[in-house]
Short mmCIF file of C-alpha atoms in Angstrom, two decimals:
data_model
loop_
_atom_site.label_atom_id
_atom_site.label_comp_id
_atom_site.label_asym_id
_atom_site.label_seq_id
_atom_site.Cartn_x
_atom_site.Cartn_y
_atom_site.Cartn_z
CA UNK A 1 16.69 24.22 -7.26
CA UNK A 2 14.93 23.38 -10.60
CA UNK A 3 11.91 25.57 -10.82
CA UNK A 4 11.76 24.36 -14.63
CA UNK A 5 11.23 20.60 -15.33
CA UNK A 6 14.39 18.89 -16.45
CA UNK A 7 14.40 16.55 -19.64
CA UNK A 8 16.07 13.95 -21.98
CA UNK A 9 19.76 15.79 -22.28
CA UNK A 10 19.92 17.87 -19.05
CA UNK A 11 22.07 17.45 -16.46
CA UNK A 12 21.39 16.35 -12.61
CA UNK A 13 22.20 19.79 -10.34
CA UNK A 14 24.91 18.68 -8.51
CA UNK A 15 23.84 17.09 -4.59
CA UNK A 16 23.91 19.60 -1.43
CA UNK A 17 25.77 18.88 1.23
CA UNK A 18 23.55 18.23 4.27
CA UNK A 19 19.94 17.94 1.99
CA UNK A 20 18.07 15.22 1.24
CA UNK A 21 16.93 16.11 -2.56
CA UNK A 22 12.89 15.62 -3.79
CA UNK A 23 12.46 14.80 -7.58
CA UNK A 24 8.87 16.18 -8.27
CA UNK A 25 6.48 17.31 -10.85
CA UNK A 26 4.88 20.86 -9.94
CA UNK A 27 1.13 19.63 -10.53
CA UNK A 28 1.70 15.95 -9.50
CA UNK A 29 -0.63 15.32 -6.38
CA UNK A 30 1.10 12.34 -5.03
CA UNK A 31 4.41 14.45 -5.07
CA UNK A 32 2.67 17.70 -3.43
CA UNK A 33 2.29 14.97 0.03
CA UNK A 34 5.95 14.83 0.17
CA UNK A 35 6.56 18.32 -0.48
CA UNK A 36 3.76 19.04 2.44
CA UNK A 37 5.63 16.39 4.80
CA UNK A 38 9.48 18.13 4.29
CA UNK A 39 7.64 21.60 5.07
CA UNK A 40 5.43 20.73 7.95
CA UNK A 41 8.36 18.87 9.19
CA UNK A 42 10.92 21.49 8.14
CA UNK A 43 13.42 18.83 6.48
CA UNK A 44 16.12 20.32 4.72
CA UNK A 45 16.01 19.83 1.01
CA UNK A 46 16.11 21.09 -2.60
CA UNK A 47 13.58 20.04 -5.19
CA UNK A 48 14.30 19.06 -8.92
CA UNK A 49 11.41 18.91 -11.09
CA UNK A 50 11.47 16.13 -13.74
CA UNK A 51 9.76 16.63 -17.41
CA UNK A 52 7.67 13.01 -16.88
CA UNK A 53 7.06 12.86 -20.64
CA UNK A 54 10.47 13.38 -21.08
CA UNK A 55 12.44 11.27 -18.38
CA UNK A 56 16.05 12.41 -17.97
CA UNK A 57 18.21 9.60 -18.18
CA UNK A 58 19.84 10.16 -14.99
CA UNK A 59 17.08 10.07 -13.22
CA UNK A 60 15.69 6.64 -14.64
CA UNK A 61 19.34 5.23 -13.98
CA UNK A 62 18.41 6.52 -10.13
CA UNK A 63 14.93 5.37 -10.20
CA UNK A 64 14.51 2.64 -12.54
CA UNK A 65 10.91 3.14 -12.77
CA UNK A 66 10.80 6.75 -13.39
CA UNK A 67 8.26 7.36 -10.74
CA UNK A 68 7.58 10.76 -8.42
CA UNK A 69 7.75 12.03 -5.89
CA UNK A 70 11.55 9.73 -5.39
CA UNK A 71 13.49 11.06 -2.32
CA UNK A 72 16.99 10.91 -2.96
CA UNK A 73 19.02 10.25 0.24
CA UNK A 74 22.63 11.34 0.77
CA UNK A 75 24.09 7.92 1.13
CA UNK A 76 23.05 8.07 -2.77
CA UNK A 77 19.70 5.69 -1.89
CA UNK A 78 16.59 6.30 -3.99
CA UNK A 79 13.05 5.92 -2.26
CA UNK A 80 9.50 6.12 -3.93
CA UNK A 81 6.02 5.34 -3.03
CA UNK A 82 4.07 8.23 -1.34
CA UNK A 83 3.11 6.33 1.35
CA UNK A 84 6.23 4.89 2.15
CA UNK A 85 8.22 7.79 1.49
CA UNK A 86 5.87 10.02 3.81
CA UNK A 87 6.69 7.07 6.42
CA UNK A 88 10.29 7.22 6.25
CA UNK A 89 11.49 10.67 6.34
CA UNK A 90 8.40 10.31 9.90
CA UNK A 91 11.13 7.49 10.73
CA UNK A 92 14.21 9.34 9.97
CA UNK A 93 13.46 12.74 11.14
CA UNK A 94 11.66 12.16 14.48
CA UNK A 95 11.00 16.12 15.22
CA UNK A 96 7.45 16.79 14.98
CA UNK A 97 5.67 13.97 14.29
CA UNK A 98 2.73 13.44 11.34
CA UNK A 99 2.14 9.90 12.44
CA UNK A 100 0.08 8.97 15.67
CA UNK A 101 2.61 7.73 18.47
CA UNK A 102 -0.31 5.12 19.15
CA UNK A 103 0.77 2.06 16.61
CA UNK A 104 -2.85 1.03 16.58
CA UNK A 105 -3.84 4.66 15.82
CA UNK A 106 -1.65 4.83 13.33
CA UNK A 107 -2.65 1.21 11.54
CA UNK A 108 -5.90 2.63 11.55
CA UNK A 109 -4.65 6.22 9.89
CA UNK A 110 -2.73 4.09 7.41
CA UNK A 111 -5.93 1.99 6.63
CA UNK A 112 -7.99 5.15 5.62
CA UNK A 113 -5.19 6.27 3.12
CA UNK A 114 -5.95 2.94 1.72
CA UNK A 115 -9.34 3.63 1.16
CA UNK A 116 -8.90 6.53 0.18
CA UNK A 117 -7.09 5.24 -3.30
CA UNK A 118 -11.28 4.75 -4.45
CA UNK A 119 -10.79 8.70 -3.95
CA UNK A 120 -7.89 9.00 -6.26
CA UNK A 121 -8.72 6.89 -8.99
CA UNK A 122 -12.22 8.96 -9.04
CA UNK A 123 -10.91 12.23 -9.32
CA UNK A 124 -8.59 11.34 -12.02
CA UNK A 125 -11.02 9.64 -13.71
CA UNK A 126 -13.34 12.75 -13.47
CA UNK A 127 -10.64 14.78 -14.65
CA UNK A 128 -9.64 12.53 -17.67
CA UNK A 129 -12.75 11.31 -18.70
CA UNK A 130 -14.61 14.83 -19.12
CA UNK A 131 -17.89 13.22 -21.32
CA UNK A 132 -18.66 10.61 -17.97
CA UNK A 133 -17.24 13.76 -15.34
CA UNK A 134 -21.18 13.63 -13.53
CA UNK A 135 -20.93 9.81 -13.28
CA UNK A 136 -17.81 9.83 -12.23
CA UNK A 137 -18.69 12.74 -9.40
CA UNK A 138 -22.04 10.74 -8.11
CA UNK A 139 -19.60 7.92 -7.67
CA UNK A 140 -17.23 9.89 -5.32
CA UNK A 141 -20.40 10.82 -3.03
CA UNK A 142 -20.39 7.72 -1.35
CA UNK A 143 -16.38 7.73 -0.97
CA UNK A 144 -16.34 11.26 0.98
CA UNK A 145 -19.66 10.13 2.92
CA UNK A 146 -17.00 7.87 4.36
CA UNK A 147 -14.13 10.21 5.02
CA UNK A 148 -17.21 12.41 6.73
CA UNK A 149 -18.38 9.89 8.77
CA UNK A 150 -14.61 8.98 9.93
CA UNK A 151 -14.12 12.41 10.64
CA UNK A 152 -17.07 13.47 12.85
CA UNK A 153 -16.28 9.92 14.42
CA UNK A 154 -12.99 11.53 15.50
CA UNK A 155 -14.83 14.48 17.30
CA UNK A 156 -11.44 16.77 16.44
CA UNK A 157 -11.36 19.85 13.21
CA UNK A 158 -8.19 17.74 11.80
CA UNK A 159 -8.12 13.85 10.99
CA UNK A 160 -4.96 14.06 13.90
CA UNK A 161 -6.74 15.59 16.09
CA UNK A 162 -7.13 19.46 17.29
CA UNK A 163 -3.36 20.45 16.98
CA UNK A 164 -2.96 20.69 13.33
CA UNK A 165 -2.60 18.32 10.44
CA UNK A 166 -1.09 14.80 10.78
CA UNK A 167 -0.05 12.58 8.30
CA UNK A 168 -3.71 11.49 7.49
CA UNK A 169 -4.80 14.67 6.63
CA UNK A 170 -2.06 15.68 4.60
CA UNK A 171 -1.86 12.52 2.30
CA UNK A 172 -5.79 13.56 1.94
CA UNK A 173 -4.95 16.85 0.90
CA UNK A 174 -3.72 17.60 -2.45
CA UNK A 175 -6.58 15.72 -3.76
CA UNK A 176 -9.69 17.90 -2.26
CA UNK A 177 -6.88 20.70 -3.68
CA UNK A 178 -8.00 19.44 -7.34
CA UNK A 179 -11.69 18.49 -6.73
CA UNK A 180 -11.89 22.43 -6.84
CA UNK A 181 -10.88 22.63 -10.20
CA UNK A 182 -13.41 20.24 -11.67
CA UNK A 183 -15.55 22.93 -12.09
CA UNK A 184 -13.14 24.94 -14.22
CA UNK A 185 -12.76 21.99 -16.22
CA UNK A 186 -16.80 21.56 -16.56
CA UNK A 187 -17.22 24.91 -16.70
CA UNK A 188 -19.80 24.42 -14.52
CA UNK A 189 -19.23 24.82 -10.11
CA UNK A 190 -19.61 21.32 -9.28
CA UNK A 191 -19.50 21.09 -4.98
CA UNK A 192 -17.46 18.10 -4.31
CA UNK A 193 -17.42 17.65 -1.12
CA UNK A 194 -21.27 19.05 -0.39
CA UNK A 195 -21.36 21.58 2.23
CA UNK A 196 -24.87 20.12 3.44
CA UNK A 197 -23.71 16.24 3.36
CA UNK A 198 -19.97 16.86 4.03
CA UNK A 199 -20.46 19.49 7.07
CA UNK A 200 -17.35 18.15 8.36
CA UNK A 201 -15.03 17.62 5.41
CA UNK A 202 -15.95 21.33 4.33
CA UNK A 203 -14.82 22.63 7.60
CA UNK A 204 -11.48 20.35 7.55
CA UNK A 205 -11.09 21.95 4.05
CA UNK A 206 -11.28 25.83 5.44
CA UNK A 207 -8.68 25.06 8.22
CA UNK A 208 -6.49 22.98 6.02
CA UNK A 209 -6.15 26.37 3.23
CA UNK A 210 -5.01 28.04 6.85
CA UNK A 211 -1.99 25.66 7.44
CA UNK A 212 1.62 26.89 6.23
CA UNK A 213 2.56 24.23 4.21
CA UNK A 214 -0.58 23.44 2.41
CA UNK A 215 -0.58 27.56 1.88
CA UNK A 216 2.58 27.31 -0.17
CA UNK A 217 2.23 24.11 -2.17
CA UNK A 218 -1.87 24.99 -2.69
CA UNK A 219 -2.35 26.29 -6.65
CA UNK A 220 -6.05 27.81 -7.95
CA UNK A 221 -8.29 25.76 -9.45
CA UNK A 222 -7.63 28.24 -12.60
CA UNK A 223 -3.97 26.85 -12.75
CA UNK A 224 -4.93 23.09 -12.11
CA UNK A 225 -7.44 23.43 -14.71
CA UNK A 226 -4.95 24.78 -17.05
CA UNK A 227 -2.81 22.37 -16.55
CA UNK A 228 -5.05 19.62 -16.81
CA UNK A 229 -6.70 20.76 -19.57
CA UNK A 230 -3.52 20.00 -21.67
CA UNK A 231 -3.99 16.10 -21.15
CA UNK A 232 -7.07 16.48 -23.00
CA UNK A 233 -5.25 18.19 -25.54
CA UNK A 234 -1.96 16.26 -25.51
CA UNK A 235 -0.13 19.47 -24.86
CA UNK A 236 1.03 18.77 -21.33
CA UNK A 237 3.16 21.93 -20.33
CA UNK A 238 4.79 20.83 -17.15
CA UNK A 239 6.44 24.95 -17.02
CA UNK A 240 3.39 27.14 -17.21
CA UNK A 241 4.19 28.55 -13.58
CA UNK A 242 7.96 29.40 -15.05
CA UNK A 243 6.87 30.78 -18.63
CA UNK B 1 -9.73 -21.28 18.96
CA UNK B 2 -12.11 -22.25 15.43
CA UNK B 3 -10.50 -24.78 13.40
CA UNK B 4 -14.00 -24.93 11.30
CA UNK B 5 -14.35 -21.75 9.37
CA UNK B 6 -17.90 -20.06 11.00
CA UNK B 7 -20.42 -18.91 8.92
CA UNK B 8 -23.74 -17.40 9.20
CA UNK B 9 -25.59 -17.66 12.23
CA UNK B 10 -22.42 -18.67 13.95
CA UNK B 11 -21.41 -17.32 17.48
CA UNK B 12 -18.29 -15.45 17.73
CA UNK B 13 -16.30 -17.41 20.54
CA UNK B 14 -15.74 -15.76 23.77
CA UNK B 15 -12.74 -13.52 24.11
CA UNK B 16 -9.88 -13.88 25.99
CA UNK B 17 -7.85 -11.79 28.11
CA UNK B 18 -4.58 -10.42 27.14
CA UNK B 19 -4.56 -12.26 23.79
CA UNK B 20 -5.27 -10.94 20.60
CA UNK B 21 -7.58 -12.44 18.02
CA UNK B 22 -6.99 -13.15 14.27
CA UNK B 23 -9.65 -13.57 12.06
CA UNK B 24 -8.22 -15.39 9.54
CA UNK B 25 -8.94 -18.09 6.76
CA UNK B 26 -6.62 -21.24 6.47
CA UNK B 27 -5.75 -21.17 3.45
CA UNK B 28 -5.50 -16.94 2.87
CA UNK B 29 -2.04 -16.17 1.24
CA UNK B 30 -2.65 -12.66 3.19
CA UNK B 31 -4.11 -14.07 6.46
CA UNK B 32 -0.70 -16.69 6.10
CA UNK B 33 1.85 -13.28 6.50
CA UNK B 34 0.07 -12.15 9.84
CA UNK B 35 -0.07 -16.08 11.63
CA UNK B 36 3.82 -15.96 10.65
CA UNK B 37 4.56 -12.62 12.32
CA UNK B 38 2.53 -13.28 15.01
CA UNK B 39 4.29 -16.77 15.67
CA UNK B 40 7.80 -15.24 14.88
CA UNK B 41 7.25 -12.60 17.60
CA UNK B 42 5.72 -15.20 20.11
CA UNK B 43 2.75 -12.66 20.48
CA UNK B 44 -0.33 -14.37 22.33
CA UNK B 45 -3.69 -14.92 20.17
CA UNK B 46 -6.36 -16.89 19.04
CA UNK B 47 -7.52 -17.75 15.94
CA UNK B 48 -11.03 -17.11 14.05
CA UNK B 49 -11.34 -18.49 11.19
CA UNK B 50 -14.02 -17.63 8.83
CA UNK B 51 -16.41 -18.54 5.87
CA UNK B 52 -15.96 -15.41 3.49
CA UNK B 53 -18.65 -17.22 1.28
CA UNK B 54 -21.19 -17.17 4.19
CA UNK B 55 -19.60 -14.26 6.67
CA UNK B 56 -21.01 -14.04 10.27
CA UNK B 57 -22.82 -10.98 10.68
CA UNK B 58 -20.67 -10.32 14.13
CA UNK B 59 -17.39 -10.42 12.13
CA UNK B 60 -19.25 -7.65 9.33
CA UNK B 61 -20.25 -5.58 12.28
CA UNK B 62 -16.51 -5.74 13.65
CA UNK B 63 -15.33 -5.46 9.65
CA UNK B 64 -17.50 -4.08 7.18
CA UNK B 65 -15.40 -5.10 4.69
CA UNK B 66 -15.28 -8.24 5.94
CA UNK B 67 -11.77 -8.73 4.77
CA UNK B 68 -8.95 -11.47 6.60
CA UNK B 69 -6.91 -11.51 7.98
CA UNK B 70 -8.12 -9.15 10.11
CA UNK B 71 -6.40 -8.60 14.15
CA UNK B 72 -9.26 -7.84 16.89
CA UNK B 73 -7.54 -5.95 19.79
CA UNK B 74 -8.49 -6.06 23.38
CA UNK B 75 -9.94 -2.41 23.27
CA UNK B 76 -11.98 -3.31 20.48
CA UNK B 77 -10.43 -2.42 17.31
CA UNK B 78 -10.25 -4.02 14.15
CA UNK B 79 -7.53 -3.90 11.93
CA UNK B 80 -6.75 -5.04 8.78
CA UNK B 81 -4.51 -5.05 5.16
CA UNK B 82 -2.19 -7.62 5.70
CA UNK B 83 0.83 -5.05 5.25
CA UNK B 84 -0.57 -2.61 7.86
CA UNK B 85 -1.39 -5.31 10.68
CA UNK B 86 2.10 -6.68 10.48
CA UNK B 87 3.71 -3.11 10.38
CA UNK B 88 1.28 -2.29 13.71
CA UNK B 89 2.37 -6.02 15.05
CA UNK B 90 6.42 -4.76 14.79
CA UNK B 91 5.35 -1.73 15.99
CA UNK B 92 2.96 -2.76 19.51
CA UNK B 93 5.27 -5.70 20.06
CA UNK B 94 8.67 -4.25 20.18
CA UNK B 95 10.41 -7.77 21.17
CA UNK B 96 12.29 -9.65 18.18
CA UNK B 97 11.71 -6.81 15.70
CA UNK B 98 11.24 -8.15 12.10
CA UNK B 99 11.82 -4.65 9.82
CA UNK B 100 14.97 -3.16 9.83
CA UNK B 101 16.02 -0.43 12.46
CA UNK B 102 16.94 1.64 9.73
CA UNK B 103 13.95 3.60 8.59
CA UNK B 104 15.61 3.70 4.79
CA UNK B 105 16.23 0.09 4.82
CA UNK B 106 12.57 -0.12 6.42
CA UNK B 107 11.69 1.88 3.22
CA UNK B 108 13.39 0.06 0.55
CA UNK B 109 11.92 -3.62 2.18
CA UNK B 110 8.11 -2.00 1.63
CA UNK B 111 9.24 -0.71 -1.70
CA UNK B 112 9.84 -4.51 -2.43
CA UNK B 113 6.01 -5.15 -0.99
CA UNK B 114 4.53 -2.95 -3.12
CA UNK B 115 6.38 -4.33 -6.25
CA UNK B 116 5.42 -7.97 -5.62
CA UNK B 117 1.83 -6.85 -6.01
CA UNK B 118 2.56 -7.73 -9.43
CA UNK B 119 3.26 -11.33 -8.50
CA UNK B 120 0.56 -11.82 -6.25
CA UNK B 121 -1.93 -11.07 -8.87
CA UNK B 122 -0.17 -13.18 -11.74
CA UNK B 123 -0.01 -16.45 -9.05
CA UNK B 124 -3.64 -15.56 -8.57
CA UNK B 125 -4.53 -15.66 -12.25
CA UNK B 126 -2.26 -18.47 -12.97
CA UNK B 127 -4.44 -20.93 -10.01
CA UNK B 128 -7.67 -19.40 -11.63
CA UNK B 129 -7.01 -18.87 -15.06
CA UNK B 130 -6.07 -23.00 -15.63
CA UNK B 131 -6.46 -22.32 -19.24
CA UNK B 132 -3.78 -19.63 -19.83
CA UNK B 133 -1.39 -20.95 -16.73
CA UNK B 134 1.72 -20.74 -19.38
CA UNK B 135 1.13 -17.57 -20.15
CA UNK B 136 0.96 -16.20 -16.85
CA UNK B 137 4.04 -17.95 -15.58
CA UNK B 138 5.60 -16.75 -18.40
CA UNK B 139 4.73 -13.10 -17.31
CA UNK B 140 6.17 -14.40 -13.30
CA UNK B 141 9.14 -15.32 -14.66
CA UNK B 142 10.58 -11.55 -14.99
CA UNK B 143 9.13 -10.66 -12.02
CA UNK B 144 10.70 -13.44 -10.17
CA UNK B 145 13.89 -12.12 -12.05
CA UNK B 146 13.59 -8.72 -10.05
CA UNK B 147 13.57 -10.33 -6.53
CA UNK B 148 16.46 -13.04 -7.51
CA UNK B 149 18.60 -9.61 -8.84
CA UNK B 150 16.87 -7.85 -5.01
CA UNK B 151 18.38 -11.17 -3.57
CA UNK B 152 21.14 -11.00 -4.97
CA UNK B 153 22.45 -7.36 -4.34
CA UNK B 154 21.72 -7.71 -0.82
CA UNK B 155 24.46 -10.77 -0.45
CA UNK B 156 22.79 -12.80 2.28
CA UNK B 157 20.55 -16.01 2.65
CA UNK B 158 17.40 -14.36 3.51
CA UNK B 159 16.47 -10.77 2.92
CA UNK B 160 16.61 -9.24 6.17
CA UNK B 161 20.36 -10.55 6.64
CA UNK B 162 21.68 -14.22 7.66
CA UNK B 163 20.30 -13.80 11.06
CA UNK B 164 16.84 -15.75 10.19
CA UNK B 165 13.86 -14.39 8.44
CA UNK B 166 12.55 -10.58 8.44
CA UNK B 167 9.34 -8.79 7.39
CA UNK B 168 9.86 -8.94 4.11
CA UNK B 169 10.41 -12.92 4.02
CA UNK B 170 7.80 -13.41 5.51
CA UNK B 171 5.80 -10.63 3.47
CA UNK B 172 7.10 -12.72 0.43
CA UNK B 173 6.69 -16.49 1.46
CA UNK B 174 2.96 -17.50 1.29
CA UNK B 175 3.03 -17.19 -2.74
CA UNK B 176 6.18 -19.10 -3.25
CA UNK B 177 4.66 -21.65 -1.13
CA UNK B 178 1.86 -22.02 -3.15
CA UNK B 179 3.51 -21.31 -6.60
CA UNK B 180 4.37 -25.00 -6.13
CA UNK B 181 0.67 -26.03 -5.96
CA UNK B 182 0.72 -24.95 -9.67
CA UNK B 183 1.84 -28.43 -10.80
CA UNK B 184 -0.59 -30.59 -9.02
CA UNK B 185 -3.09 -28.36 -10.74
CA UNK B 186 -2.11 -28.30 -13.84
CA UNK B 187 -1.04 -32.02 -13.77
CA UNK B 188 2.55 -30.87 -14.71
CA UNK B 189 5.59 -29.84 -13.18
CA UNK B 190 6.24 -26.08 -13.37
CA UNK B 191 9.32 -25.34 -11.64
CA UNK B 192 9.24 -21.93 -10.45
CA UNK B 193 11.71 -20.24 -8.97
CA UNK B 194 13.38 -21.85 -12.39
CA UNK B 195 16.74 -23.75 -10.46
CA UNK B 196 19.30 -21.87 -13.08
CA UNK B 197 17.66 -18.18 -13.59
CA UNK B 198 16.83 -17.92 -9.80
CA UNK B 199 19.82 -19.79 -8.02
CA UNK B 200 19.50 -17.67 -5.03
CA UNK B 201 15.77 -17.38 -4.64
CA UNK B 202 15.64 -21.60 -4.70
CA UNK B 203 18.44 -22.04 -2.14
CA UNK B 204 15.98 -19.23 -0.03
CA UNK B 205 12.73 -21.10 -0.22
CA UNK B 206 14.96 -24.46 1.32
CA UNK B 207 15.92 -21.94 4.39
CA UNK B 208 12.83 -20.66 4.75
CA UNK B 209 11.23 -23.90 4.58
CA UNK B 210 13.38 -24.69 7.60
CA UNK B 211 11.69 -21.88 9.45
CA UNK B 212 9.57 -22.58 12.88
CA UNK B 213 6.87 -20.35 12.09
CA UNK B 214 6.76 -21.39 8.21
CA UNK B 215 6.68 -24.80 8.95
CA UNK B 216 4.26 -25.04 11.09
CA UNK B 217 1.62 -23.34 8.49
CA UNK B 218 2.92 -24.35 5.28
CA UNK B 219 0.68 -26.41 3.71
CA UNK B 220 1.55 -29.28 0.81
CA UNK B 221 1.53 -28.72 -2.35
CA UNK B 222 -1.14 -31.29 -2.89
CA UNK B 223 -3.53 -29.91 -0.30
CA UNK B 224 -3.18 -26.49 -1.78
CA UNK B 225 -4.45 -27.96 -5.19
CA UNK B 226 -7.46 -29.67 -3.54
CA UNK B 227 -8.02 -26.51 -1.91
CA UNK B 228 -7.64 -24.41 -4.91
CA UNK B 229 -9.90 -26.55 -7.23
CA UNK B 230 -12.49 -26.15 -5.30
CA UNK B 231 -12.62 -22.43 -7.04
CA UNK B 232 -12.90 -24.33 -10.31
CA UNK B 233 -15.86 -25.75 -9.94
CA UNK B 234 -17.46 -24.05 -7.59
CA UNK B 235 -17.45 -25.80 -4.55
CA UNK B 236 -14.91 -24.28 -1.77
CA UNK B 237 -14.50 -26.27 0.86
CA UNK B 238 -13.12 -24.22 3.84
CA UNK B 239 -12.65 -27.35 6.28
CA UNK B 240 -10.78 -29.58 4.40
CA UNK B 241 -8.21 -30.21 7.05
CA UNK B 242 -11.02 -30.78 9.76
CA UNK B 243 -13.42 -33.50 8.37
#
């Protein structure tokens, strides 16, 4: 729909008949999970990129706190929150479900994502933060020791079990996506997660690159680092993929 | 089950058959939302309550986080996050359901949850942070402003509709119930809600008050205070209400 990210001054595409609508940001990890839901779940939608530094005011009237990924439904309601917008189009579009059918299963899925926000603010804080990147790394060692441990507890090659990703492993996702790129930013390979202390995770990680949806959302490490490297800079270039 | 909170070399009491079991801690804001959903839905439990100053190793093998309120199942499992439990609660006990049926409504009521994360902490610094209580309120009152405009909009006495408390009152209530514990600390009245700025949140605390389940865990304001001061200097006292 909008390949390029839309700005202060442009104008809203006009809503599809029939399509719920994702406002995203290409490189934004939190909106790839959404995008990976509507695939694996083959929702019908169209996408419109938002310029984040640049916050269209249409979309701020919409979505008063100018956050993505925001799921815009047809009955004109805005939604936001990963995790709860993940949840609802699960509710709203019961064909192949990401979520356990077992409620305590799925309390239990829902706690690791939880957890897993240690993950998050890590990463970023590796990525940001390039002078403390090692200290920041050593720090996310114990925080995938627990994701392995949870995993082999499972017994099964995906967090949902052996018949593919569930919702578990693809909130997970986009974020082992970016630990790749670290060592573009380092210039150095760092190995986050360790193939000798993260057996598991590293085999979840091969399978994962296999799965359709996580194929077409997935970007190099070159192009995350690219793009990443402009926060350092204060050149963010939300359009490199459309230049 | 425990009305004395156990501590370390405590025994965990025996457990019974076809109830559930909440660890909890009498006067937990967090532990307060699952005892309400669990007495709105009629679901049978007991009740652990804990020291978190001295926890029982058998609730930190159960918990490693040793977190309340946490629900024990009868297969074993532990569960916890306050938000998740009740979710998996609506969810495992399908009688009197407290979210909406309608998985965007469902959506924009956990949208609210996340958002009052902001109140939450400001109640917390206002208790512990006697010196700059002003300012903190001061900071509530816009966020207060929010759920009076969320109130509002929606055009009925509580937020899930008129027909009696939902998830998200309940979700809501422990910290307006203890918001008025901020004038026996502080030896002043603080009115919050404010009567004129949040008409419609003040007339909701009165209904709510009138609720079964509220009423029978609501605490006064005054107890609160002795509860809370105990933070101050230093000396919690879990078993107030049983000496």
């Amino acid at each position: 729909m909008s390949e390029r990210h839309l700005g202060k001054g442009s104008t809203n595409p006009p809503f599809a008949k029939g399509k719920l609508r994702l406002y995203s940001m290409r490189f934004c990890p939190y909106a790839e999970r959404i995008h990976l839901v509507l695939d694996a779940k083959n929702i019908p939608h169209d996408v419109v990129n938002i310029n984040l530094m640049q916050k269209p005011d249409w979309f701020l009237e919409r979505n008063p706190l100018g956050k993505v990924p925001a799921i815009e439904t047809e009955g004109g309601r805005c939604l936001y929150e990963s995790l709860i917008v993940a949840d609802y189009l699960d509710e709203q579009f019961p064909d192949r479900p990401l979520h356990s059918g077992d409620p305590a299963q799925k309390a239990q899925d829902r706690i690791c994502m939880e957890m897993f926000s240690k993950v998050t603010q890590l990463v970023f804080k590796a990525i940001m933060d390039a002078d403390n990147r090692e200290q920041h790394c050593s720090e996310l060692l114990p925080e995938l020791d627990r994701f392995e441990k949870e995993l082999s507890s499972r017994g099964t090659p995906f967090f949902a079990g052996s018949g593919g990703p569930g919702m578990l492993d693809y909130m997970l996702w986009p974020w082992f996506e970016r630990v790749a790129a670290f060592g573009v930013l380092a210039d150095q390979k760092l190995s986050l997660p360790n193939k000798e202390k993260h057996a598991k995770l590293v085999q979840w990680q091969a399978l994962m690159e296999k799965d359709a949806a996580v194929k077409k959302w997935s970007l190099p490490p070159e192009t995350h680092g690219r793009f990443l490297s402009g926060y350092k800079t204060g050149t963010v270039d939300y359009d490199i993929l459309v230049r």
